[in-house]
């Protein structure tokens, strides 16, 4: 079992930056893919970014490419999401997730609110 705890959300003006953190505990492994999802009010949860593998391969949804950066510190069992040039459309609850395989998301954090004001 893996436990995930997010932190770092908050209120920021458009164009600003935030860094989210997700600390993992339990049966963690650097081989687990880890990622971020978000859910805005009235919308479905959507994929944002993921990192996986020994070399830290990454993948992003198109709308955040060039603005968001996902990274992983295996020594600290922590994954980060650096968010720059934030837009009001980025407002959502952001969830950290971890997979027991490359193709599934099996563990979820409780979420952290990100609000971007215009």
Coordinates of C-alpha atoms in Angstrom, one line a residue:
X1 CA 0.0 0.0 0.0
X2 CA 1.2 3.5 -0.8
X3 CA 0.1 6.7 0.9
X4 CA 0.3 10.1 -0.9
X5 CA 0.1 13.5 0.7
X6 CA 0.0 16.7 -1.4
X7 CA 1.0 20.2 -0.4
X8 CA 1.7 23.5 -1.9
X9 CA -1.6 24.6 -3.3
X10 CA -3.0 28.1 -2.8
X11 CA -4.3 31.3 -4.4
X12 CA -2.1 33.0 -7.0
X13 CA -2.7 35.7 -9.6
X14 CA -2.6 34.9 -13.3
X15 CA 1.0 34.7 -14.5
X16 CA 2.3 33.6 -11.1
X17 CA 3.8 30.3 -10.0
X18 CA 3.2 27.6 -7.5
X19 CA 5.1 24.4 -6.7
X20 CA 3.1 21.3 -5.6
X21 CA 4.7 18.5 -3.6
X22 CA 3.6 14.9 -3.1
X23 CA 5.2 12.8 -0.4
X24 CA 4.9 9.1 -0.8
X25 CA 5.1 6.5 2.0
X26 CA 4.5 2.8 2.3
X27 CA 5.5 0.3 -0.4
X28 CA 7.1 2.9 -2.6
X29 CA 9.5 2.2 -5.5
X30 CA 11.3 4.5 -7.8
X31 CA 10.0 2.4 -10.6
X32 CA 6.4 3.4 -9.9
X33 CA 5.1 6.0 -12.3
X34 CA 3.9 9.1 -10.4
X35 CA 1.7 11.8 -11.8
X36 CA -0.6 14.7 -11.3
X37 CA -4.3 15.0 -12.2
X38 CA -6.7 17.9 -11.7
X39 CA -10.4 18.4 -11.4
X40 CA -12.1 21.7 -11.9
X41 CA -15.7 22.3 -10.6
X42 CA -18.3 20.6 -12.8
X43 CA -15.6 18.9 -14.9
X44 CA -14.1 15.4 -15.0
X45 CA -10.7 14.7 -13.5
X46 CA -8.0 15.1 -16.2
X47 CA -4.4 14.0 -16.6
X48 CA -1.8 16.8 -16.2
X49 CA 1.7 15.2 -16.1
X50 CA 3.6 12.0 -15.2
X51 CA 7.1 10.9 -14.5
X52 CA 8.4 7.3 -14.7
X53 CA 11.4 5.1 -15.1
X54 CA 15.0 5.2 -13.9
X55 CA 15.8 8.2 -16.1
X56 CA 12.7 10.2 -15.1
X57 CA 10.9 10.2 -18.4
X58 CA 8.0 12.7 -18.5
X59 CA 4.8 13.4 -20.3
X60 CA 2.4 16.3 -20.2
X61 CA -1.0 17.3 -21.4
X62 CA -0.7 19.7 -24.3
X63 CA -2.2 22.7 -22.5
X64 CA 0.5 22.7 -19.8
X65 CA 3.6 22.0 -21.9
X66 CA 6.2 24.7 -21.5
X67 CA 4.6 26.0 -18.3
X68 CA 4.6 23.0 -15.9
X69 CA 7.5 20.8 -15.0
X70 CA 7.2 17.5 -13.1
X71 CA 10.2 16.1 -11.3
X72 CA 10.9 13.4 -8.8
X73 CA 13.3 13.0 -5.9
X74 CA 13.7 9.3 -5.3
X75 CA 15.7 9.8 -2.1
X76 CA 12.8 11.7 -0.6
X77 CA 10.0 9.7 -2.2
X78 CA 8.6 13.0 -3.4
X79 CA 7.3 14.2 -6.7
X80 CA 6.9 17.9 -7.6
X81 CA 4.9 19.9 -10.0
X82 CA 6.4 23.3 -10.8
X83 CA 3.6 25.5 -12.3
X84 CA 4.6 28.7 -14.0
X85 CA 2.6 31.2 -16.1
X86 CA -0.5 30.1 -14.4
X87 CA -3.9 30.8 -16.0
X88 CA -7.4 31.0 -14.5
X89 CA -8.2 27.8 -16.5
X90 CA -5.6 26.0 -14.3
X91 CA -7.9 26.5 -11.3
X92 CA -8.7 23.0 -9.9
X93 CA -8.1 20.5 -7.2
X94 CA -4.8 18.9 -8.0
X95 CA -4.3 15.2 -7.1
X96 CA -1.1 13.2 -6.9
X97 CA -1.3 9.6 -8.1
X98 CA 1.0 6.6 -8.2
X99 CA 0.8 3.5 -10.3
X100 CA 1.7 -0.1 -9.5
X101 CA 2.2 -0.6 -13.2
X102 CA 3.0 1.6 -16.1
X103 CA -0.6 1.6 -17.2
X104 CA -2.6 2.0 -14.1
X105 CA -3.1 4.7 -11.4
X106 CA -3.7 2.8 -8.2
X107 CA -3.0 5.2 -5.4
X108 CA -4.3 8.8 -4.9
X109 CA -3.7 11.6 -2.6
X110 CA -6.4 13.7 -1.0
X111 CA -5.9 16.7 -3.3
X112 CA -4.8 20.3 -2.9
X113 CA -6.7 23.4 -4.2
X114 CA -5.0 25.7 -6.7
X115 CA -6.9 28.9 -7.5
X116 CA -5.7 31.3 -10.1
X117 CA -7.3 34.7 -10.1
X118 CA -7.5 36.9 -13.3

